[in-house]
Amino acid sequence: VQLVESGGGLVEAGGSLRLSCAASGFSFDDYAIGWFRQAPGKEREVVLCISSREGSKYYQDSVKGRFTISSSNAKNKVYLQMNSLKPEDTAVYYCPARPLGLTSCHYWDHFYDYWGQGAQVTVSS
């Protein structure tokens, strides 16, 4: 199983970025894919998650209306579209995967088995 995040960068406040998560070694039908982020000096937090069982699931009210998660099973990719970015969105973003079991998406990073290297997103004010 391999996950590779891309699309990060530096953007001004109010701008947009689209992160991609390329997955290999497993089927999206069998896994939930989350987007987590970790800002400097803070704990890692879940932002969004998607699975074939639940669809998309938001965990942070602060991103509702601004961030959207989507997936392409044909391309084995998950996307995070981020609009109206704010300086507080600055973080390293990760797309971990966890196999579907009794539950699919989860807010706790310990339940995700596979992680990519992360993508840095920096939003300037």
PDB file of C-alpha atoms in Angstrom:
ATOM      1  CA  VAL A   1       0.000   0.000   0.000  1.00  0.00           C
ATOM      2  CA  GLN A   2       1.345   3.382  -0.957  1.00  0.00           C
ATOM      3  CA  LEU A   3      -0.088   6.866  -0.634  1.00  0.00           C
ATOM      4  CA  VAL A   4       1.491   9.943  -2.166  1.00  0.00           C
ATOM      5  CA  GLU A   5       0.205  13.454  -1.551  1.00  0.00           C
ATOM      6  CA  SER A   6       0.860  16.271  -4.002  1.00  0.00           C
ATOM      7  CA  GLY A   7      -0.381  19.729  -4.880  1.00  0.00           C
ATOM      8  CA  GLY A   8       0.718  21.616  -1.818  1.00  0.00           C
ATOM      9  CA  GLY A   9       2.375  24.992  -1.962  1.00  0.00           C
ATOM     10  CA  LEU A  10       2.272  28.622  -0.962  1.00  0.00           C
ATOM     11  CA  VAL A  11      -0.903  30.585  -1.588  1.00  0.00           C
ATOM     12  CA  GLU A  12      -2.277  33.919  -0.463  1.00  0.00           C
ATOM     13  CA  ALA A  13      -5.262  34.099   1.849  1.00  0.00           C
ATOM     14  CA  GLY A  14      -8.452  33.718  -0.136  1.00  0.00           C
ATOM     15  CA  GLY A  15      -6.776  31.545  -2.728  1.00  0.00           C
ATOM     16  CA  SER A  16      -7.332  27.900  -3.647  1.00  0.00           C
ATOM     17  CA  LEU A  17      -5.342  24.715  -3.837  1.00  0.00           C
ATOM     18  CA  ARG A  18      -6.213  21.171  -4.803  1.00  0.00           C
ATOM     19  CA  LEU A  19      -4.349  18.386  -3.080  1.00  0.00           C
ATOM     20  CA  SER A  20      -4.156  14.961  -4.675  1.00  0.00           C
ATOM     21  CA  CYS A  21      -3.611  11.651  -2.987  1.00  0.00           C
ATOM     22  CA  ALA A  22      -2.443   8.886  -5.300  1.00  0.00           C
ATOM     23  CA  ALA A  23      -3.089   5.452  -3.864  1.00  0.00           C
ATOM     24  CA  SER A  24      -1.774   2.084  -4.933  1.00  0.00           C
ATOM     25  CA  GLY A  25      -1.912  -1.446  -3.626  1.00  0.00           C
ATOM     26  CA  PHE A  26      -5.535  -1.496  -2.557  1.00  0.00           C
ATOM     27  CA  SER A  27      -9.071  -0.882  -3.750  1.00  0.00           C
ATOM     28  CA  PHE A  28     -11.001   2.216  -2.743  1.00  0.00           C
ATOM     29  CA  ASP A  29     -14.014  -0.005  -2.212  1.00  0.00           C
ATOM     30  CA  ASP A  30     -12.280  -1.595   0.760  1.00  0.00           C
ATOM     31  CA  TYR A  31     -10.757   1.479   2.425  1.00  0.00           C
ATOM     32  CA  ALA A  32     -11.650   4.823   3.909  1.00  0.00           C
ATOM     33  CA  ILE A  33      -9.343   7.695   2.971  1.00  0.00           C
ATOM     34  CA  GLY A  34      -8.971  10.645   5.283  1.00  0.00           C
ATOM     35  CA  TRP A  35      -7.380  14.036   5.036  1.00  0.00           C
ATOM     36  CA  PHE A  36      -5.559  15.051   8.192  1.00  0.00           C
ATOM     37  CA  ARG A  37      -3.453  18.098   8.861  1.00  0.00           C
ATOM     38  CA  GLN A  38      -0.845  19.090  11.360  1.00  0.00           C
ATOM     39  CA  ALA A  39       0.029  22.698  11.975  1.00  0.00           C
ATOM     40  CA  PRO A  40       3.308  23.705  13.641  1.00  0.00           C
ATOM     41  CA  GLY A  41       3.164  23.071  17.363  1.00  0.00           C
ATOM     42  CA  LYS A  42      -0.253  21.448  17.182  1.00  0.00           C
ATOM     43  CA  GLU A  43      -1.585  17.930  17.180  1.00  0.00           C
ATOM     44  CA  ARG A  44      -2.641  16.268  13.988  1.00  0.00           C
ATOM     45  CA  GLU A  45      -6.348  16.627  13.330  1.00  0.00           C
ATOM     46  CA  VAL A  46      -8.789  15.041  10.935  1.00  0.00           C
ATOM     47  CA  VAL A  47     -10.365  17.345   8.383  1.00  0.00           C
ATOM     48  CA  LEU A  48     -12.385  15.171   6.017  1.00  0.00           C
ATOM     49  CA  CYS A  49     -12.811  11.540   5.093  1.00  0.00           C
ATOM     50  CA  ILE A  50     -14.366   9.599   2.243  1.00  0.00           C
ATOM     51  CA  SER A  51     -15.417   6.002   1.848  1.00  0.00           C
ATOM     52  CA  SER A  52     -17.644   3.947  -0.406  1.00  0.00           C
ATOM     53  CA  ARG A  53     -19.810   3.200   2.620  1.00  0.00           C
ATOM     54  CA  GLU A  54     -20.396   6.721   3.978  1.00  0.00           C
ATOM     55  CA  GLY A  55     -19.463   9.076   1.170  1.00  0.00           C
ATOM     56  CA  SER A  56     -17.744  12.230   2.353  1.00  0.00           C
ATOM     57  CA  LYS A  57     -17.657  13.192   6.012  1.00  0.00           C
ATOM     58  CA  TYR A  58     -16.647  16.498   7.553  1.00  0.00           C
ATOM     59  CA  TYR A  59     -14.940  16.709  10.929  1.00  0.00           C
ATOM     60  CA  GLN A  60     -14.028  20.371  11.109  1.00  0.00           C
ATOM     61  CA  ASP A  61     -16.728  23.028  11.031  1.00  0.00           C
ATOM     62  CA  SER A  62     -14.061  25.540  10.067  1.00  0.00           C
ATOM     63  CA  VAL A  63     -13.692  24.004   6.604  1.00  0.00           C
ATOM     64  CA  LYS A  64     -17.345  23.455   5.754  1.00  0.00           C
ATOM     65  CA  GLY A  65     -18.249  25.418   2.682  1.00  0.00           C
ATOM     66  CA  ARG A  66     -14.575  25.821   1.787  1.00  0.00           C
ATOM     67  CA  PHE A  67     -13.084  22.308   1.501  1.00  0.00           C
ATOM     68  CA  THR A  68     -14.426  19.417  -0.538  1.00  0.00           C
ATOM     69  CA  ILE A  69     -13.231  15.843  -0.704  1.00  0.00           C
ATOM     70  CA  SER A  70     -13.745  13.693  -3.773  1.00  0.00           C
ATOM     71  CA  SER A  71     -12.350  10.544  -5.289  1.00  0.00           C
ATOM     72  CA  SER A  72     -11.745   8.936  -8.640  1.00  0.00           C
ATOM     73  CA  ASN A  73     -11.801   5.162  -8.458  1.00  0.00           C
ATOM     74  CA  ALA A  74     -10.619   4.964 -12.061  1.00  0.00           C
ATOM     75  CA  LYS A  75      -7.504   6.945 -11.203  1.00  0.00           C
ATOM     76  CA  ASN A  76      -7.190   5.630  -7.638  1.00  0.00           C
ATOM     77  CA  LYS A  77      -6.951   9.176  -6.381  1.00  0.00           C
ATOM     78  CA  VAL A  78      -8.567  11.230  -3.666  1.00  0.00           C
ATOM     79  CA  TYR A  79      -8.690  15.004  -3.900  1.00  0.00           C
ATOM     80  CA  LEU A  80      -9.006  17.805  -1.418  1.00  0.00           C
ATOM     81  CA  GLN A  81     -10.241  21.004  -2.999  1.00  0.00           C
ATOM     82  CA  MET A  82      -9.489  23.919  -0.704  1.00  0.00           C
ATOM     83  CA  ASN A  83     -11.051  27.290  -1.430  1.00  0.00           C
ATOM     84  CA  SER A  84     -11.044  30.573   0.462  1.00  0.00           C
ATOM     85  CA  LEU A  85      -7.900  29.514   2.255  1.00  0.00           C
ATOM     86  CA  LYS A  86      -6.989  31.167   5.521  1.00  0.00           C
ATOM     87  CA  PRO A  87      -3.630  31.466   7.295  1.00  0.00           C
ATOM     88  CA  GLU A  88      -4.923  29.056   9.946  1.00  0.00           C
ATOM     89  CA  ASP A  89      -5.173  26.376   7.249  1.00  0.00           C
ATOM     90  CA  THR A  90      -1.383  26.327   7.083  1.00  0.00           C
ATOM     91  CA  ALA A  91      -0.262  22.792   7.887  1.00  0.00           C
ATOM     92  CA  VAL A  92       1.159  19.599   6.510  1.00  0.00           C
ATOM     93  CA  TYR A  93      -1.716  17.654   4.972  1.00  0.00           C
ATOM     94  CA  TYR A  94      -1.818  13.859   4.981  1.00  0.00           C
ATOM     95  CA  CYS A  95      -4.123  11.328   3.326  1.00  0.00           C
ATOM     96  CA  PRO A  96      -4.127   8.134   5.379  1.00  0.00           C
ATOM     97  CA  ALA A  97      -6.083   4.980   4.620  1.00  0.00           C
ATOM     98  CA  ARG A  98      -7.840   2.499   6.859  1.00  0.00           C
ATOM     99  CA  PRO A  99      -9.600  -0.727   5.875  1.00  0.00           C
ATOM    100  CA  LEU A 100     -13.348  -0.774   6.161  1.00  0.00           C
ATOM    101  CA  GLY A 101     -14.558  -2.777   9.123  1.00  0.00           C
ATOM    102  CA  LEU A 102     -17.381  -2.160  11.551  1.00  0.00           C
ATOM    103  CA  THR A 103     -16.707   1.504  10.943  1.00  0.00           C
ATOM    104  CA  SER A 104     -15.251   3.344   7.970  1.00  0.00           C
ATOM    105  CA  CYS A 105     -14.126   6.927   8.525  1.00  0.00           C
ATOM    106  CA  HIS A 106     -12.745   7.771  11.944  1.00  0.00           C
ATOM    107  CA  TYR A 107     -11.575  10.959  13.627  1.00  0.00           C
ATOM    108  CA  TRP A 108      -8.638   9.296  15.424  1.00  0.00           C
ATOM    109  CA  ASP A 109      -5.427   8.992  13.438  1.00  0.00           C
ATOM    110  CA  HIS A 110      -4.461   5.820  15.314  1.00  0.00           C
ATOM    111  CA  PHE A 111      -7.102   3.927  13.346  1.00  0.00           C
ATOM    112  CA  TYR A 112      -5.442   4.633  10.013  1.00  0.00           C
ATOM    113  CA  ASP A 113      -2.909   2.051   8.916  1.00  0.00           C
ATOM    114  CA  TYR A 114      -1.206   3.686   5.964  1.00  0.00           C
ATOM    115  CA  TRP A 115       0.163   7.202   5.588  1.00  0.00           C
ATOM    116  CA  GLY A 116       1.829   9.237   2.900  1.00  0.00           C
ATOM    117  CA  GLN A 117       4.676  11.674   3.403  1.00  0.00           C
ATOM    118  CA  GLY A 118       2.410  14.701   3.558  1.00  0.00           C
ATOM    119  CA  ALA A 119       2.087  17.892   1.545  1.00  0.00           C
ATOM    120  CA  GLN A 120       2.919  21.315   2.927  1.00  0.00           C
ATOM    121  CA  VAL A 121       0.254  23.982   2.539  1.00  0.00           C
ATOM    122  CA  THR A 122       1.206  27.508   3.507  1.00  0.00           C
ATOM    123  CA  VAL A 123      -1.320  30.328   3.402  1.00  0.00           C
ATOM    124  CA  SER A 124       0.077  33.827   3.674  1.00  0.00           C
ATOM    125  CA  SER A 125      -1.940  36.710   5.087  1.00  0.00           C
TER     126      SER A 125
END
